[in-house]
Amino acid sequence: MIESEVAWCDSTHAGGLYCYASEAGRCWDIPIRAQICGRLHELDLFRRDLIRNRESRYRRPDGTWGGWWVTAENRGIEILLVDSEETELHESLQLTEWKPTDIDSPIIPYVKASNVAHQQELIRCLQAQDIVSFTDWSFNIDQYSTSQPYIAFHWTGAEKLSKSAVLRQARLFNGLGLHVASLKVLLALRNDFDPAEFESDVRLCHRGLASREWSEVGLNSLFHQWIGHGETLVEFEPDRNGMFFDDDFEADYLAGNLNKCLQRHATTAQENFALAMIALEASNVTGAIQYWQAAIQTESSDSSIDRLSKYWLKLFDVGA
């Protein structure tokens, strides 16, 4: 329990939860109180600096000093409490020293990575991120729904509420940069509800994976470009002629029929890489590793997949 510290809360929900759970903690402000007391502009400026990652001190057009570090120091803010649905803010905070201490709460607490008092919470959160991303962990809607406090107090439409809560979790994972974990949640949704409802979220995850490949390896795989709808981040477009990337394969994948996709016979490095990512999404780490190794061993003039496969194997501490 995070207590006895000053928290910045991005909503009344966050402020109420912090005051309820903490005996000595204080909220610097919440939007509704700031609006009543004429401080909403200051609150919005701090939020804007967080979204833009404006940490360093700078002069605003009105002559005041900006930069979230200045405000946090002046106000003694040690915690950020962010609603799980604030995807843009979660994505922006990943580029700062603010790190989450939870990954499946309706309100996500952030503390600075340098905050020694919360090292244990930060370590546990990193371990949880590794579990959902790099193990055979899979998402169970029934277990998740029974653990959500909203379900117990909602007397009608529990199924609809469950779906919205699960989708919120998928989008939170994606906002936290846990794209594989988000796809696992979206897979459960596609298997229980209409897959078409979640197509845009699935494609968004692949755009995130393509961006991750580009930022960390400087290359993109055909699979993430293709499912991400042409979000090409490099200046080459691999030729997919003769590969099994066709409309039927895409339809099966988007519908959540991953086992059917994995029955395809891969003959190229790009295809093996695609099946590796699908196996990982299906919570089959062993299968994913075998496909990445096969991609490396497959003769190909496309050296990008060799490098990308080795990159993923390194994340799992497995050699090529």
mmCIF file of C-alpha atoms in Angstrom:
data_model
loop_
_atom_site.group_PDB
_atom_site.id
_atom_site.type_symbol
_atom_site.label_atom_id
_atom_site.label_comp_id
_atom_site.label_asym_id
_atom_site.label_seq_id
_atom_site.Cartn_x
_atom_site.Cartn_y
_atom_site.Cartn_z
ATOM 1 C CA MET A 1 0.000 0.000 0.000
ATOM 2 C CA ILE A 2 1.392 3.365 -1.022
ATOM 3 C CA GLU A 3 0.752 5.780 1.853
ATOM 4 C CA SER A 4 1.706 9.108 3.441
ATOM 5 C CA GLU A 5 2.896 10.776 0.241
ATOM 6 C CA VAL A 6 1.620 13.554 -1.999
ATOM 7 C CA ALA A 7 -0.122 12.158 -5.078
ATOM 8 C CA TRP A 8 -1.154 13.763 -8.355
ATOM 9 C CA CYS A 9 -4.504 12.301 -9.399
ATOM 10 C CA ASP A 10 -5.812 12.559 -12.944
ATOM 11 C CA SER A 11 -9.455 11.945 -11.937
ATOM 12 C CA THR A 12 -11.909 12.018 -9.052
ATOM 13 C CA HIS A 13 -11.862 8.219 -9.189
ATOM 14 C CA ALA A 14 -8.102 8.171 -8.606
ATOM 15 C CA GLY A 15 -8.280 10.731 -5.813
ATOM 16 C CA GLY A 16 -11.117 8.924 -4.069
ATOM 17 C CA LEU A 17 -9.345 5.577 -4.248
ATOM 18 C CA TYR A 18 -6.128 7.058 -2.845
ATOM 19 C CA CYS A 19 -7.898 8.741 0.062
ATOM 20 C CA TYR A 20 -9.842 5.562 0.778
ATOM 21 C CA ALA A 21 -6.774 3.322 0.712
ATOM 22 C CA SER A 22 -4.321 5.673 2.407
ATOM 23 C CA GLU A 23 -4.428 6.836 6.012
ATOM 24 C CA ALA A 24 -1.944 9.688 5.725
ATOM 25 C CA GLY A 25 -1.556 10.348 2.013
ATOM 26 C CA ARG A 26 -2.567 13.660 0.414
ATOM 27 C CA CYS A 27 -3.764 14.545 -3.069
ATOM 28 C CA TRP A 28 -2.092 17.598 -4.540
ATOM 29 C CA ASP A 29 -5.294 18.152 -6.500
ATOM 30 C CA ILE A 30 -8.043 16.476 -8.479
ATOM 31 C CA PRO A 31 -9.671 18.017 -11.571
ATOM 32 C CA ILE A 32 -13.089 18.764 -10.068
ATOM 33 C CA ARG A 33 -11.648 20.492 -6.982
ATOM 34 C CA ALA A 34 -9.104 22.365 -9.087
ATOM 35 C CA GLN A 35 -11.867 23.645 -11.356
ATOM 36 C CA ILE A 36 -13.949 24.907 -8.434
ATOM 37 C CA CYS A 37 -10.942 26.653 -6.864
ATOM 38 C CA GLY A 38 -9.509 28.105 -10.073
ATOM 39 C CA ARG A 39 -6.449 25.846 -10.265
ATOM 40 C CA LEU A 40 -7.471 23.722 -13.246
ATOM 41 C CA HIS A 41 -5.068 25.504 -15.614
ATOM 42 C CA GLU A 42 -2.097 24.620 -13.406
ATOM 43 C CA LEU A 43 -3.270 21.006 -13.221
ATOM 44 C CA ASP A 44 -3.643 20.839 -16.999
ATOM 45 C CA LEU A 45 -0.166 22.279 -17.562
ATOM 46 C CA PHE A 46 1.396 19.580 -15.380
ATOM 47 C CA ARG A 47 -0.506 16.904 -17.293
ATOM 48 C CA ARG A 48 0.566 18.425 -20.612
ATOM 49 C CA ASP A 49 4.214 18.370 -19.547
ATOM 50 C CA LEU A 50 3.875 14.691 -18.601
ATOM 51 C CA ILE A 51 2.292 13.782 -21.957
ATOM 52 C CA ARG A 52 4.980 15.696 -23.874
ATOM 53 C CA ASN A 53 7.751 14.421 -21.571
ATOM 54 C CA ARG A 54 8.811 17.983 -20.824
ATOM 55 C CA GLU A 55 10.903 17.188 -17.767
ATOM 56 C CA SER A 56 13.481 19.970 -17.920
ATOM 57 C CA ARG A 57 12.722 23.485 -16.804
ATOM 58 C CA TYR A 58 11.548 25.830 -19.587
ATOM 59 C CA ARG A 59 9.806 29.164 -19.943
ATOM 60 C CA ARG A 60 6.175 29.107 -21.037
ATOM 61 C CA PRO A 61 4.731 31.871 -23.243
ATOM 62 C CA ASP A 62 3.036 33.403 -20.185
ATOM 63 C CA GLY A 63 6.400 33.731 -18.411
ATOM 64 C CA THR A 64 5.867 30.929 -15.886
ATOM 65 C CA TRP A 65 8.258 28.035 -15.485
ATOM 66 C CA GLY A 66 7.238 24.716 -17.034
ATOM 67 C CA GLY A 67 8.554 21.160 -16.815
ATOM 68 C CA TRP A 68 6.996 18.387 -14.763
ATOM 69 C CA TRP A 69 10.126 18.002 -12.634
ATOM 70 C CA VAL A 70 9.792 21.595 -11.356
ATOM 71 C CA THR A 71 6.134 21.151 -10.416
ATOM 72 C CA ALA A 72 6.719 17.750 -8.805
ATOM 73 C CA GLU A 73 9.580 19.146 -6.714
ATOM 74 C CA ASN A 74 7.695 22.263 -5.682
ATOM 75 C CA ARG A 75 4.577 20.320 -4.724
ATOM 76 C CA GLY A 76 6.390 17.321 -3.242
ATOM 77 C CA ILE A 77 4.638 14.926 -5.633
ATOM 78 C CA GLU A 78 5.956 11.374 -5.207
ATOM 79 C CA ILE A 79 3.117 9.423 -6.840
ATOM 80 C CA LEU A 80 1.063 9.721 -10.009
ATOM 81 C CA LEU A 81 -2.317 7.988 -9.971
ATOM 82 C CA VAL A 82 -3.544 7.472 -13.527
ATOM 83 C CA ASP A 83 -6.833 5.965 -14.637
ATOM 84 C CA SER A 84 -6.206 2.802 -16.634
ATOM 85 C CA GLU A 85 -8.184 4.176 -19.581
ATOM 86 C CA GLU A 86 -5.825 7.137 -20.077
ATOM 87 C CA THR A 87 -3.877 5.378 -22.836
ATOM 88 C CA GLU A 88 -2.072 8.466 -24.151
ATOM 89 C CA LEU A 89 -0.721 9.328 -20.717
ATOM 90 C CA HIS A 90 0.401 5.741 -20.053
ATOM 91 C CA GLU A 91 2.258 5.662 -23.374
ATOM 92 C CA SER A 92 3.974 8.969 -22.634
ATOM 93 C CA LEU A 93 5.023 7.960 -19.117
ATOM 94 C CA GLN A 94 6.931 4.955 -20.501
ATOM 95 C CA LEU A 95 9.499 7.437 -21.837
ATOM 96 C CA THR A 96 10.041 9.073 -18.429
ATOM 97 C CA GLU A 97 11.511 7.928 -15.122
ATOM 98 C CA TRP A 98 7.969 7.428 -13.777
ATOM 99 C CA LYS A 99 7.352 3.681 -13.657
ATOM 100 C CA PRO A 100 4.145 1.734 -12.853
ATOM 101 C CA THR A 101 3.813 -0.319 -9.684
ATOM 102 C CA ASP A 102 0.792 -2.278 -10.952
ATOM 103 C CA ILE A 103 -0.439 -3.564 -14.309
ATOM 104 C CA ASP A 104 -4.041 -4.682 -13.745
ATOM 105 C CA SER A 105 -5.679 -2.107 -11.498
ATOM 106 C CA PRO A 106 -8.388 0.374 -12.592
ATOM 107 C CA ILE A 107 -6.004 3.037 -11.243
ATOM 108 C CA ILE A 108 -2.285 2.641 -11.959
ATOM 109 C CA PRO A 109 0.170 4.155 -9.435
ATOM 110 C CA TYR A 110 3.458 5.503 -10.813
ATOM 111 C CA VAL A 111 6.565 6.300 -8.791
ATOM 112 C CA LYS A 112 10.013 7.458 -9.878
ATOM 113 C CA ALA A 113 12.469 4.682 -10.669
ATOM 114 C CA SER A 114 14.908 6.385 -8.296
ATOM 115 C CA ASN A 115 12.452 6.242 -5.382
ATOM 116 C CA VAL A 116 14.223 3.826 -3.014
ATOM 117 C CA ALA A 117 11.147 3.547 -0.775
ATOM 118 C CA HIS A 118 9.253 1.754 -3.557
ATOM 119 C CA GLN A 119 11.927 -0.522 -4.996
ATOM 120 C CA GLN A 120 10.069 -3.669 -3.956
ATOM 121 C CA GLU A 121 6.845 -2.558 -5.659
ATOM 122 C CA LEU A 122 8.769 -1.672 -8.811
ATOM 123 C CA ILE A 123 10.570 -5.019 -8.855
ATOM 124 C CA ARG A 124 7.320 -6.948 -8.367
ATOM 125 C CA CYS A 125 5.735 -4.998 -11.212
ATOM 126 C CA LEU A 126 8.663 -5.762 -13.532
ATOM 127 C CA GLN A 127 8.350 -9.439 -12.624
ATOM 128 C CA ALA A 128 4.641 -9.317 -13.437
ATOM 129 C CA GLN A 129 5.400 -7.710 -16.804
ATOM 130 C CA ASP A 130 7.851 -10.509 -17.599
ATOM 131 C CA ILE A 131 5.252 -13.138 -16.648
ATOM 132 C CA VAL A 132 2.541 -11.805 -18.969
ATOM 133 C CA SER A 133 4.999 -11.197 -21.827
ATOM 134 C CA PHE A 134 7.635 -13.944 -21.721
ATOM 135 C CA THR A 135 5.960 -17.018 -20.237
ATOM 136 C CA ASP A 136 3.126 -19.380 -21.143
ATOM 137 C CA TRP A 137 0.730 -17.158 -19.184
ATOM 138 C CA SER A 138 -2.662 -16.817 -20.838
ATOM 139 C CA PHE A 139 -5.664 -14.637 -20.056
ATOM 140 C CA ASN A 140 -8.841 -16.109 -18.553
ATOM 141 C CA ILE A 141 -11.929 -13.905 -18.836
ATOM 142 C CA ASP A 142 -13.903 -15.796 -16.172
ATOM 143 C CA GLN A 143 -11.164 -15.469 -13.573
ATOM 144 C CA TYR A 144 -10.633 -11.820 -14.436
ATOM 145 C CA SER A 145 -14.353 -10.990 -14.272
ATOM 146 C CA THR A 146 -14.815 -12.529 -10.823
ATOM 147 C CA SER A 147 -11.882 -10.473 -9.526
ATOM 148 C CA GLN A 148 -13.247 -7.143 -10.783
ATOM 149 C CA PRO A 149 -14.999 -5.170 -8.018
ATOM 150 C CA TYR A 150 -17.486 -3.637 -10.473
ATOM 151 C CA ILE A 151 -19.088 -6.999 -11.252
ATOM 152 C CA ALA A 152 -20.287 -7.614 -7.700
ATOM 153 C CA PHE A 153 -22.098 -4.273 -7.539
ATOM 154 C CA HIS A 154 -23.628 -4.367 -11.002
ATOM 155 C CA TRP A 155 -27.021 -6.064 -11.060
ATOM 156 C CA THR A 156 -27.608 -6.016 -14.850
ATOM 157 C CA GLY A 157 -25.523 -6.358 -17.952
ATOM 158 C CA ALA A 158 -22.677 -8.211 -16.230
ATOM 159 C CA GLU A 159 -21.505 -9.713 -19.535
ATOM 160 C CA LYS A 160 -21.239 -6.321 -21.191
ATOM 161 C CA LEU A 161 -19.429 -4.923 -18.178
ATOM 162 C CA SER A 162 -17.044 -7.869 -18.179
ATOM 163 C CA LYS A 163 -16.207 -7.308 -21.856
ATOM 164 C CA SER A 164 -15.545 -3.602 -21.347
ATOM 165 C CA ALA A 165 -13.341 -4.308 -18.307
ATOM 166 C CA VAL A 166 -11.314 -6.902 -20.241
ATOM 167 C CA LEU A 167 -10.928 -4.562 -23.221
ATOM 168 C CA ARG A 168 -9.746 -1.862 -20.825
ATOM 169 C CA GLN A 169 -7.098 -4.301 -19.586
ATOM 170 C CA ALA A 170 -5.965 -5.080 -23.137
ATOM 171 C CA ARG A 171 -5.614 -1.388 -23.944
ATOM 172 C CA LEU A 172 -3.778 -0.749 -20.681
ATOM 173 C CA PHE A 173 -1.240 -3.481 -21.531
ATOM 174 C CA ASN A 174 -0.736 -1.917 -24.951
ATOM 175 C CA GLY A 175 -0.304 1.532 -23.397
ATOM 176 C CA LEU A 176 2.313 0.123 -21.024
ATOM 177 C CA GLY A 177 4.235 -1.269 -24.001
ATOM 178 C CA LEU A 178 3.214 -4.875 -23.212
ATOM 179 C CA HIS A 179 1.984 -5.564 -26.736
ATOM 180 C CA VAL A 180 2.240 -9.367 -26.557
ATOM 181 C CA ALA A 181 0.282 -9.418 -23.280
ATOM 182 C CA SER A 182 -2.341 -7.175 -24.886
ATOM 183 C CA LEU A 183 -2.676 -9.603 -27.792
ATOM 184 C CA LYS A 184 -3.205 -12.457 -25.332
ATOM 185 C CA VAL A 185 -6.095 -10.575 -23.741
ATOM 186 C CA LEU A 186 -7.519 -9.680 -27.141
ATOM 187 C CA LEU A 187 -7.286 -13.351 -28.128
ATOM 188 C CA ALA A 188 -9.560 -14.261 -25.206
ATOM 189 C CA LEU A 189 -11.995 -11.547 -26.284
ATOM 190 C CA ARG A 190 -11.984 -12.750 -29.899
ATOM 191 C CA ASN A 191 -12.731 -16.294 -28.748
ATOM 192 C CA ASP A 192 -15.659 -15.210 -26.514
ATOM 193 C CA PHE A 193 -17.171 -12.312 -28.473
ATOM 194 C CA ASP A 194 -17.379 -10.985 -32.033
ATOM 195 C CA PRO A 195 -13.772 -10.768 -33.291
ATOM 196 C CA ALA A 196 -14.615 -7.834 -35.574
ATOM 197 C CA GLU A 197 -15.093 -5.612 -32.507
ATOM 198 C CA PHE A 198 -11.410 -5.931 -31.623
ATOM 199 C CA GLU A 199 -9.748 -5.791 -35.053
ATOM 200 C CA SER A 200 -8.530 -2.205 -34.651
ATOM 201 C CA ASP A 201 -7.007 -3.034 -31.245
ATOM 202 C CA VAL A 202 -5.205 -6.070 -32.677
ATOM 203 C CA ARG A 203 -3.769 -3.995 -35.505
ATOM 204 C CA LEU A 204 -2.717 -1.296 -33.028
ATOM 205 C CA CYS A 205 -0.734 -3.893 -31.056
ATOM 206 C CA HIS A 206 1.122 -4.903 -34.208
ATOM 207 C CA ARG A 207 1.944 -1.296 -34.945
ATOM 208 C CA GLY A 208 3.397 -1.119 -31.454
ATOM 209 C CA LEU A 209 5.464 -4.243 -32.095
ATOM 210 C CA ALA A 210 6.636 -2.811 -35.433
ATOM 211 C CA SER A 211 7.704 0.378 -33.640
ATOM 212 C CA ARG A 212 9.527 -1.678 -31.028
ATOM 213 C CA GLU A 213 11.371 -3.614 -33.729
ATOM 214 C CA TRP A 214 12.344 -0.395 -35.458
ATOM 215 C CA SER A 215 13.499 1.397 -32.290
ATOM 216 C CA GLU A 216 15.504 -1.522 -30.897
ATOM 217 C CA VAL A 217 16.720 -3.328 -34.023
ATOM 218 C CA GLY A 218 16.234 -0.799 -36.823
ATOM 219 C CA LEU A 219 14.186 -3.273 -38.868
ATOM 220 C CA ASN A 220 10.608 -4.434 -39.345
ATOM 221 C CA SER A 221 9.084 -7.843 -39.985
ATOM 222 C CA LEU A 222 6.584 -8.353 -42.778
ATOM 223 C CA PHE A 223 4.074 -9.887 -40.340
ATOM 224 C CA HIS A 224 3.740 -6.794 -38.126
ATOM 225 C CA GLN A 225 3.711 -4.463 -41.141
ATOM 226 C CA TRP A 226 1.016 -6.551 -42.805
ATOM 227 C CA ILE A 227 -1.337 -6.939 -39.818
ATOM 228 C CA GLY A 228 -0.633 -3.361 -38.776
ATOM 229 C CA HIS A 229 -2.026 -2.234 -42.153
ATOM 230 C CA GLY A 230 1.005 -0.859 -43.887
ATOM 231 C CA GLU A 231 2.623 0.897 -40.943
ATOM 232 C CA THR A 232 6.029 0.571 -42.621
ATOM 233 C CA LEU A 233 8.751 2.239 -40.589
ATOM 234 C CA VAL A 234 11.679 1.434 -42.858
ATOM 235 C CA GLU A 235 12.405 2.111 -46.495
ATOM 236 C CA PHE A 236 12.016 -1.425 -47.763
ATOM 237 C CA GLU A 237 8.977 -3.574 -48.406
ATOM 238 C CA PRO A 238 9.690 -7.336 -48.349
ATOM 239 C CA ASP A 239 8.161 -9.246 -51.220
ATOM 240 C CA ARG A 240 5.456 -11.573 -49.882
ATOM 241 C CA ASN A 241 4.827 -13.317 -53.195
ATOM 242 C CA GLY A 242 4.787 -17.072 -52.777
ATOM 243 C CA MET A 243 4.283 -16.808 -49.007
ATOM 244 C CA PHE A 244 1.169 -17.830 -47.105
ATOM 245 C CA PHE A 245 0.295 -14.234 -46.238
ATOM 246 C CA ASP A 246 -3.108 -14.198 -47.931
ATOM 247 C CA ASP A 247 -6.662 -13.100 -47.128
ATOM 248 C CA ASP A 248 -7.586 -16.467 -45.578
ATOM 249 C CA PHE A 249 -4.571 -16.411 -43.271
ATOM 250 C CA GLU A 250 -5.343 -12.841 -42.207
ATOM 251 C CA ALA A 251 -9.013 -13.691 -41.606
ATOM 252 C CA ASP A 252 -8.114 -16.719 -39.470
ATOM 253 C CA TYR A 253 -5.640 -14.681 -37.459
ATOM 254 C CA LEU A 254 -7.983 -11.762 -36.822
ATOM 255 C CA ALA A 255 -10.754 -14.200 -35.846
ATOM 256 C CA GLY A 256 -8.494 -15.734 -33.206
ATOM 257 C CA ASN A 257 -8.079 -19.092 -34.976
ATOM 258 C CA LEU A 258 -4.407 -19.249 -34.076
ATOM 259 C CA ASN A 259 -4.190 -23.056 -34.145
ATOM 260 C CA LYS A 260 -5.370 -23.003 -37.748
ATOM 261 C CA CYS A 261 -2.715 -20.414 -38.585
ATOM 262 C CA LEU A 262 -0.031 -22.523 -36.927
ATOM 263 C CA GLN A 263 -0.949 -25.456 -39.170
ATOM 264 C CA ARG A 264 0.469 -23.577 -42.168
ATOM 265 C CA HIS A 265 3.763 -24.927 -43.472
ATOM 266 C CA ALA A 266 6.463 -22.272 -43.339
ATOM 267 C CA THR A 267 9.035 -22.299 -46.111
ATOM 268 C CA THR A 268 10.585 -18.842 -45.652
ATOM 269 C CA ALA A 269 12.203 -16.977 -42.783
ATOM 270 C CA GLN A 270 9.408 -14.372 -42.794
ATOM 271 C CA GLU A 271 6.791 -17.114 -42.432
ATOM 272 C CA ASN A 272 8.658 -18.794 -39.585
ATOM 273 C CA PHE A 273 8.930 -15.448 -37.809
ATOM 274 C CA ALA A 274 5.185 -14.866 -38.201
ATOM 275 C CA LEU A 275 4.388 -18.303 -36.757
ATOM 276 C CA ALA A 276 6.769 -17.605 -33.858
ATOM 277 C CA MET A 277 4.824 -14.457 -32.938
ATOM 278 C CA ILE A 278 1.512 -16.308 -33.266
ATOM 279 C CA ALA A 279 2.778 -19.150 -31.056
ATOM 280 C CA LEU A 280 3.885 -16.588 -28.460
ATOM 281 C CA GLU A 281 0.434 -14.993 -28.573
ATOM 282 C CA ALA A 282 -1.060 -18.466 -28.087
ATOM 283 C CA SER A 283 1.048 -18.829 -24.895
ATOM 284 C CA ASN A 284 3.364 -21.429 -26.437
ATOM 285 C CA VAL A 285 6.846 -20.084 -25.690
ATOM 286 C CA THR A 286 8.601 -23.344 -26.629
ATOM 287 C CA GLY A 287 6.934 -23.331 -30.037
ATOM 288 C CA ALA A 288 7.805 -19.670 -30.577
ATOM 289 C CA ILE A 289 11.474 -20.305 -29.821
ATOM 290 C CA GLN A 290 11.552 -23.216 -32.282
ATOM 291 C CA TYR A 291 10.040 -21.049 -35.033
ATOM 292 C CA TRP A 292 12.578 -18.251 -34.411
ATOM 293 C CA GLN A 293 15.406 -20.763 -34.572
ATOM 294 C CA ALA A 294 13.936 -22.168 -37.801
ATOM 295 C CA ALA A 295 13.769 -18.634 -39.226
ATOM 296 C CA ILE A 296 17.493 -18.221 -38.572
ATOM 297 C CA GLN A 297 18.314 -21.563 -40.163
ATOM 298 C CA THR A 298 16.170 -20.919 -43.247
ATOM 299 C CA GLU A 299 18.192 -19.802 -46.246
ATOM 300 C CA SER A 300 17.062 -16.312 -47.177
ATOM 301 C CA SER A 301 18.414 -13.176 -48.787
ATOM 302 C CA ASP A 302 16.439 -11.179 -46.208
ATOM 303 C CA SER A 303 18.882 -10.676 -43.347
ATOM 304 C CA SER A 304 16.358 -8.623 -41.371
ATOM 305 C CA ILE A 305 14.511 -11.695 -40.079
ATOM 306 C CA ASP A 306 17.777 -13.278 -38.937
ATOM 307 C CA ARG A 307 18.501 -10.201 -36.812
ATOM 308 C CA LEU A 308 14.926 -9.879 -35.539
ATOM 309 C CA SER A 309 14.748 -13.559 -34.565
ATOM 310 C CA LYS A 310 18.023 -13.306 -32.659
ATOM 311 C CA TYR A 311 16.674 -10.192 -30.939
ATOM 312 C CA TRP A 312 13.586 -12.077 -29.711
ATOM 313 C CA LEU A 313 15.598 -15.130 -28.684
ATOM 314 C CA LYS A 314 17.840 -12.872 -26.630
ATOM 315 C CA LEU A 315 14.762 -11.563 -24.787
ATOM 316 C CA PHE A 316 14.072 -15.152 -23.748
ATOM 317 C CA ASP A 317 17.737 -15.829 -22.904
ATOM 318 C CA VAL A 318 17.913 -18.450 -25.653
ATOM 319 C CA GLY A 319 20.717 -18.793 -28.162
ATOM 320 C CA ALA A 320 20.212 -18.922 -31.901
#
